[in-house]
CSV table of C-alpha atoms in Angstrom, one decimal:
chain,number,residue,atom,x,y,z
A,25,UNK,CA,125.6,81.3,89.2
A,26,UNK,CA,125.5,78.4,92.0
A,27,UNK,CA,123.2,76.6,93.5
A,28,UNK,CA,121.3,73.4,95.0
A,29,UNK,CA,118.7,70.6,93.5
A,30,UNK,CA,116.9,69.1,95.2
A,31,UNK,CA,113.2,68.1,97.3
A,32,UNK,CA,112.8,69.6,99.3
A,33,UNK,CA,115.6,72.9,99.9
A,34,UNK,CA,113.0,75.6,101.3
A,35,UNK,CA,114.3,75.2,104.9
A,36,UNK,CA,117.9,74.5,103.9
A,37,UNK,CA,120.0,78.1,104.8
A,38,UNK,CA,122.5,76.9,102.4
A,39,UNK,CA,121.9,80.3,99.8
A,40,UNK,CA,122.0,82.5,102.8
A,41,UNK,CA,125.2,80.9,103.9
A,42,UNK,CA,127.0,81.1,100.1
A,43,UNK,CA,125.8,84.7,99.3
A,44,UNK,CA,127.1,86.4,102.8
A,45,UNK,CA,130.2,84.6,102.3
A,46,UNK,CA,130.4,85.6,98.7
A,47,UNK,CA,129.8,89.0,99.4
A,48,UNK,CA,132.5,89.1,101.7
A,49,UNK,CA,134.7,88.0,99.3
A,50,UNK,CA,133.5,90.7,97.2
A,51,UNK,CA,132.5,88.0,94.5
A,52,UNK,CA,129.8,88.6,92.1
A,53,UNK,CA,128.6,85.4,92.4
A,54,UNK,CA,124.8,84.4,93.6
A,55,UNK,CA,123.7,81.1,95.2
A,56,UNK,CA,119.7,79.7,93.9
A,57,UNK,CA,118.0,77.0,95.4
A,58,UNK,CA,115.8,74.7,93.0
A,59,UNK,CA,112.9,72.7,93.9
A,60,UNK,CA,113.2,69.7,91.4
A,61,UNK,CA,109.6,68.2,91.5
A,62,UNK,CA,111.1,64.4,89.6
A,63,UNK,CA,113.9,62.6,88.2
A,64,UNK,CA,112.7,63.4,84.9
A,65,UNK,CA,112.6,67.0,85.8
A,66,UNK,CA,116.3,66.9,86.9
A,67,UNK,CA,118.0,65.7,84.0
A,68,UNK,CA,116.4,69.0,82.4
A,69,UNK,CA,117.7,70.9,85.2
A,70,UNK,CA,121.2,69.4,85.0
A,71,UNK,CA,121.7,69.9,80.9
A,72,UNK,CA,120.2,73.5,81.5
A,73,UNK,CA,123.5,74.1,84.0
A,74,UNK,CA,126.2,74.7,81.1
A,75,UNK,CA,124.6,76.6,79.1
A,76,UNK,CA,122.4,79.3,82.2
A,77,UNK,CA,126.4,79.9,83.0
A,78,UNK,CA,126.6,77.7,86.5
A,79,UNK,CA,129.7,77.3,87.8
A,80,UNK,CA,128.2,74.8,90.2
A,81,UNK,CA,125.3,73.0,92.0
A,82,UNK,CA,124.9,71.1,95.1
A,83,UNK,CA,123.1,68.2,94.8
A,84,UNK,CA,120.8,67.2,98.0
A,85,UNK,CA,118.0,64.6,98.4
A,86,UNK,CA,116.7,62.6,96.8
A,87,UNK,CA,118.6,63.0,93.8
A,88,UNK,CA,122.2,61.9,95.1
A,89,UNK,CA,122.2,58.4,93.3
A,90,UNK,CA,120.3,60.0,90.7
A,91,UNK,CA,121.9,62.5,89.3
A,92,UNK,CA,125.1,60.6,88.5
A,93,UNK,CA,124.0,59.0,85.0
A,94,UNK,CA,123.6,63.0,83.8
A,95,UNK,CA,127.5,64.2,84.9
A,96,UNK,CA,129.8,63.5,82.7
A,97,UNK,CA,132.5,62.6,85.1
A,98,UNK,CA,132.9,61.9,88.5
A,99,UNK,CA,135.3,61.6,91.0
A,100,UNK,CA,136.9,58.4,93.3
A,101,UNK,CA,135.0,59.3,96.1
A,102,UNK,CA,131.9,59.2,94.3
A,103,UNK,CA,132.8,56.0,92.4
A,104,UNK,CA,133.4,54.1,95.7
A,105,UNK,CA,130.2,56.0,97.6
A,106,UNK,CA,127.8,55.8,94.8
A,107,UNK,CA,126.4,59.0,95.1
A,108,UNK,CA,127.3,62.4,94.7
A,109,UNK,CA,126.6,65.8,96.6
A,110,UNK,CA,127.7,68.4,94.4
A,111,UNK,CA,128.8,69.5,90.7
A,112,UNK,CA,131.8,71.7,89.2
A,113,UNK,CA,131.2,72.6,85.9
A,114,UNK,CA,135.2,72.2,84.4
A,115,UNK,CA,135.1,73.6,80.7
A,116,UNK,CA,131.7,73.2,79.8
A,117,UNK,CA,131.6,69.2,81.4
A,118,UNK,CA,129.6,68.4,84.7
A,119,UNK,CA,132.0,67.0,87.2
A,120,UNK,CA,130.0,65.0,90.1
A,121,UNK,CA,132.0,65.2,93.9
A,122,UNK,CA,131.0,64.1,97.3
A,123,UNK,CA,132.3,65.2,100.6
A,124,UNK,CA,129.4,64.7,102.6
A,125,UNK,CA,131.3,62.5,104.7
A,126,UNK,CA,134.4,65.0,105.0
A,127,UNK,CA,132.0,67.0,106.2
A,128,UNK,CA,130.9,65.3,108.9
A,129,UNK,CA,133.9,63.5,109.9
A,130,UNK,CA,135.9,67.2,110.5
A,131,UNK,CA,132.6,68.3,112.4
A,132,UNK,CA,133.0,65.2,114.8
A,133,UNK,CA,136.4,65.2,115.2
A,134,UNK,CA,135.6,68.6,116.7
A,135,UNK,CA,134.2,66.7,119.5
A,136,UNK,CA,135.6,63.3,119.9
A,137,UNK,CA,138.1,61.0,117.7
A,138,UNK,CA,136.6,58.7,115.9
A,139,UNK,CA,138.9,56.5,115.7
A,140,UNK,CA,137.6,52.9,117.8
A,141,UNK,CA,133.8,54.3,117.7
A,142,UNK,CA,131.3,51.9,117.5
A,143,UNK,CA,128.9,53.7,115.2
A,144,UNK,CA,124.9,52.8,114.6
A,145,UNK,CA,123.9,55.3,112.3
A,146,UNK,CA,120.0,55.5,111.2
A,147,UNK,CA,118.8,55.8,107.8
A,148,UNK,CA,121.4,55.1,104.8
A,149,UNK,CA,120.2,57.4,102.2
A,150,UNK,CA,122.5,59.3,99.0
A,151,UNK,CA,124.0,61.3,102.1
A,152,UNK,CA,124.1,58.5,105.0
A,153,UNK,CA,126.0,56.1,102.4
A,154,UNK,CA,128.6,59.0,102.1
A,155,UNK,CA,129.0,59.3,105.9
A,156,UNK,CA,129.1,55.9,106.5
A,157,UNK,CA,131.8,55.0,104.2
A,158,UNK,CA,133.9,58.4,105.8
A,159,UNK,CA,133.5,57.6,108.7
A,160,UNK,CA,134.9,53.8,108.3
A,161,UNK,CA,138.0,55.6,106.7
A,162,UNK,CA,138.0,58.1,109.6
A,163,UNK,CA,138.7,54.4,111.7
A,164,UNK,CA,135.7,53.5,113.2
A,165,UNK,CA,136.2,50.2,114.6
A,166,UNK,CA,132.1,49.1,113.5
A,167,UNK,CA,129.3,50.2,112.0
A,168,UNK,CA,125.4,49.2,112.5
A,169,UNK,CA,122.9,50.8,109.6
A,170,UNK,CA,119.4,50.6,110.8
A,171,UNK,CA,116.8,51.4,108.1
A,172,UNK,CA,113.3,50.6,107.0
A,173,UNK,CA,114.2,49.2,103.8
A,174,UNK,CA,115.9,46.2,103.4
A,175,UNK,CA,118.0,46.3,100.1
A,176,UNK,CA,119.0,49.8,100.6
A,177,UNK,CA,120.6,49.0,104.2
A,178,UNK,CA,122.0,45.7,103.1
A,179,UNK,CA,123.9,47.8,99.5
A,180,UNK,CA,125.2,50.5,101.9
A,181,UNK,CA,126.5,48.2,104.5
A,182,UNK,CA,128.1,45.9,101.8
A,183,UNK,CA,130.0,48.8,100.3
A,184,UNK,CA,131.4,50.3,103.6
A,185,UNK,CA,132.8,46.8,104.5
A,186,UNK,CA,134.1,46.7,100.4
A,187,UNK,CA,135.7,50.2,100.2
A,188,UNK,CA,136.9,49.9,103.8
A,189,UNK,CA,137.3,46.5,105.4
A,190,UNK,CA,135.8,48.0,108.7
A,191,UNK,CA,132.4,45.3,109.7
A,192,UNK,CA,129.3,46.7,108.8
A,193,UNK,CA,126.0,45.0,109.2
A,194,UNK,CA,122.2,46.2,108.9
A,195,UNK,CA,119.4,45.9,111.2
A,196,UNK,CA,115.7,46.8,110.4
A,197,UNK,CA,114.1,49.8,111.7
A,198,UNK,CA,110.9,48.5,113.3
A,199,UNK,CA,109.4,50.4,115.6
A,200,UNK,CA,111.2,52.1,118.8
A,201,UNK,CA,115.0,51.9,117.7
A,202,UNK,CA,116.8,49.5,120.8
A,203,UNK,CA,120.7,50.5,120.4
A,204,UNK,CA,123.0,47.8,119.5
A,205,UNK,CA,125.1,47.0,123.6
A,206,UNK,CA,128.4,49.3,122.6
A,207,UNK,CA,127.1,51.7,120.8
A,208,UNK,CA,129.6,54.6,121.3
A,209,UNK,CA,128.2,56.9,118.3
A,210,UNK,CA,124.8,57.8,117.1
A,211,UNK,CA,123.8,59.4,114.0
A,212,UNK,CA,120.9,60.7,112.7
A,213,UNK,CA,120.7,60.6,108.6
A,214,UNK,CA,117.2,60.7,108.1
A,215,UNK,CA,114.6,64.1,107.9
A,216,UNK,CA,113.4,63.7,110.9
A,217,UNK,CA,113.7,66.4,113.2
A,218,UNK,CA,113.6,68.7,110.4
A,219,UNK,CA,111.7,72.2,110.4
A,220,UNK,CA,108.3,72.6,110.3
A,221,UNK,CA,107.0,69.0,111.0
A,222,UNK,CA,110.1,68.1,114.1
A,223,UNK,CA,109.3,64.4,113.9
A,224,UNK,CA,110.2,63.0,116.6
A,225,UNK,CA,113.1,60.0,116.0
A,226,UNK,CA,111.7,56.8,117.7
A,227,UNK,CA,114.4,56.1,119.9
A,228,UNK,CA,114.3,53.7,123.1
A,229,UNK,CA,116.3,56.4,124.8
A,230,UNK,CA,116.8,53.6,127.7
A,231,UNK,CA,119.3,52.1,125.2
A,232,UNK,CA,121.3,55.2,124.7
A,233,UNK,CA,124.5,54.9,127.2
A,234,UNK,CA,126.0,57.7,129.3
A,235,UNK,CA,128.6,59.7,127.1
A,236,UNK,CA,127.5,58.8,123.9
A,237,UNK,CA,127.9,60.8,121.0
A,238,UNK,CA,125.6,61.9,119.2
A,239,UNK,CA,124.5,63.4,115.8
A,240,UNK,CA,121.8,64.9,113.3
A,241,UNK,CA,122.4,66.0,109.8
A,242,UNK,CA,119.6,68.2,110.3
A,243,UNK,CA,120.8,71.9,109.3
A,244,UNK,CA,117.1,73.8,110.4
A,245,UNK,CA,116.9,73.8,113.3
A,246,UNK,CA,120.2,73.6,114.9
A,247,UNK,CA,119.1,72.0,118.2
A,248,UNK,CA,116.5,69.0,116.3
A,249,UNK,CA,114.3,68.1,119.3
A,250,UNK,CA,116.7,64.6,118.7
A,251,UNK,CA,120.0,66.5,120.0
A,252,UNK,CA,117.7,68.3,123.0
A,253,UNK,CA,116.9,64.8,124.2
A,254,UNK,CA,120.0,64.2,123.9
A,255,UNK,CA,121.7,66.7,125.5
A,256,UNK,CA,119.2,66.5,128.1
A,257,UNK,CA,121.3,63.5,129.1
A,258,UNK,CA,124.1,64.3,129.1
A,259,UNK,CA,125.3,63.3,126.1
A,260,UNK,CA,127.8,65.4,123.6
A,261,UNK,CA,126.4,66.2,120.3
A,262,UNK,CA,127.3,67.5,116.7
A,263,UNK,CA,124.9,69.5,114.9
A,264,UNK,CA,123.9,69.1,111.1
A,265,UNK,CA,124.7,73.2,110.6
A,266,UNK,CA,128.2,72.2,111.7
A,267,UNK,CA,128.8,69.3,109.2
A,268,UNK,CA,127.0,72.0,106.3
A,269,UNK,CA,129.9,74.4,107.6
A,270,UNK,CA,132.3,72.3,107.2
A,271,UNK,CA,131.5,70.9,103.4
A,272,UNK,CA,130.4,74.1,102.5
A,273,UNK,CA,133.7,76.0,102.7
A,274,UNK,CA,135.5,72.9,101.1
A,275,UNK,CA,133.0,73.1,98.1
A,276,UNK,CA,133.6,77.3,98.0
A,277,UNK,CA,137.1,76.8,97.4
A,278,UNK,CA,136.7,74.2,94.7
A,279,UNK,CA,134.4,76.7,93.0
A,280,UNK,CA,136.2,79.9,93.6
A,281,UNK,CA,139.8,78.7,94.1
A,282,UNK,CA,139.7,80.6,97.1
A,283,UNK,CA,140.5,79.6,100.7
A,284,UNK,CA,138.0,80.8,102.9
A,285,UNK,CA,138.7,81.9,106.6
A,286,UNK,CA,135.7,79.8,108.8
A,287,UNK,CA,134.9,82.4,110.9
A,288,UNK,CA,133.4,83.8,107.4
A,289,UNK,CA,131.2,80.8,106.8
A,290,UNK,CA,130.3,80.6,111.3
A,291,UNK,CA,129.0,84.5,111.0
A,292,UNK,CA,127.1,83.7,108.4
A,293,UNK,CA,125.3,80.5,108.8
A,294,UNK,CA,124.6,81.9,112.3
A,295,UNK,CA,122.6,85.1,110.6
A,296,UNK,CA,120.9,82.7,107.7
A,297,UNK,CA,119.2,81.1,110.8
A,298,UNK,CA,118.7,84.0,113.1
A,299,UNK,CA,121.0,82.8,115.6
């Protein structure tokens, strides 16, 4: 038994993913996704995971900060983050991880270095805190965190500049979003974009220069009507399905102990979402 909590995971291809891949690795293993209504309701769900026989969750909004008070360990990453994006369950104790930002950065990487990027990413959530502190240690020369709330944007950006040294400031989401002059890297770490609703992200695309790179988290759809904009202009982009490819097959082999080939995980996120 594996699985995710979260609210919401109904559009998330995450299960399909992890049981094609397990089935290829002829593993009698299953992957459930769980719709976790409170905070209240997760704690349940977490001290129910030792004894229904997990042998790990994913842990996905908005239950990242959360769910760390329940575990009863957790790693350095998630003790310089502050949040945590999946468990191992390691002799009957809940072990909280988070490689959100490995994720991201080897899905990047893919595309351009990110070493010297100037980076304004938007929204700084239990996931965007992750990337944002990755993606300092992946040497990105600055960082600009635009959200609508004010403490939350001001804690992430203090902690990337604590657990990094690279400068990291906030600016307030009001409105149209104007770019910071520079910007080299744009990220989108909020919902929207996501399937059904495909809000649009209110960008003042005017701002966005030539040959920047840009990004969604977004796994469903692949191509968020943000990247299509995007791309529309040139600009080259990294999808949220490749970042979920790429932390996905890093948190299969700390489950299984088995090194997965990525092809394995491609093929199958590809069918999950009809591709």
């Amino acid at each position: 038994m594996t699985g995710m909590l979260g609210h919401p995971v109904a559009e998330n291809p995450i299960d399909l993913m992890f049981d094609a891949v397990y089935a290829h690795y002829d593993l009698p293993w299953q992957f459930w996704k769980s719709d976790i209504a409170s905070e209240a309701d997760l704690a349940h769900a977490v001290r129910a995971l030792v004894p229904l026989g997990y042998r790990g969750v994913g842990i996905t909004v908005p239950y990242k900060v959360a769910v760390i008070p329940m575990l009863d360990a957790i790693d350095d990453d998630v003790k310089a983050i502050g949040a945590a994006n999946y468990v191992t369950v390691e002799q009957g104790r809940l072990i909280g991880h988070n490689n959100d930002g490995k994720g991201v950065v080897k899905a990047i990487e893919k595309v351009a270095p990110l070493r010297g990027q100037r980076v304004v990413m938007l929204g700084a959530g239990g996931a965007g805190r992750a990337m944002a502190a990755e993606l300092a240690w992946a040497g990105a020369e600055q960082l600009t965190l635009i959200t609508r709330r004010q403490e939350q944007g001001e804690e992430v950006a203090a902690m990337v500049t604590r657990v990094s040294g690279v400068p990291t400031t906030w600016q307030p989401w009001q409105g149209k979003v104007v770019l910071p002059e520079g910007t080299t890297l744009l990220m989108n770490a909020t919902h929207l974009g996501c399937a059904p609703e495909l809000e649009p992200v209110p960008l003042d695309w005017n701002s966005l220069a030539p040959g920047t790179v840009v990004v969604d988290v977004i796994t469903n759809p692949r191509i968020t009507p943000f990247l299509a904009t995007a791309r529309e202009r040139g600009c080259p982009i990294v999808d949220g399905v490749e970042m979920l490819v790429q932390l996905a097959i890093q948190i299969f082999e700390q489950w299984t102990g088995i090194t997965p080939d990525e092809a394995v995980f491609q093929r199958a996120v590809a069918e999950a979402l009809g591709e």
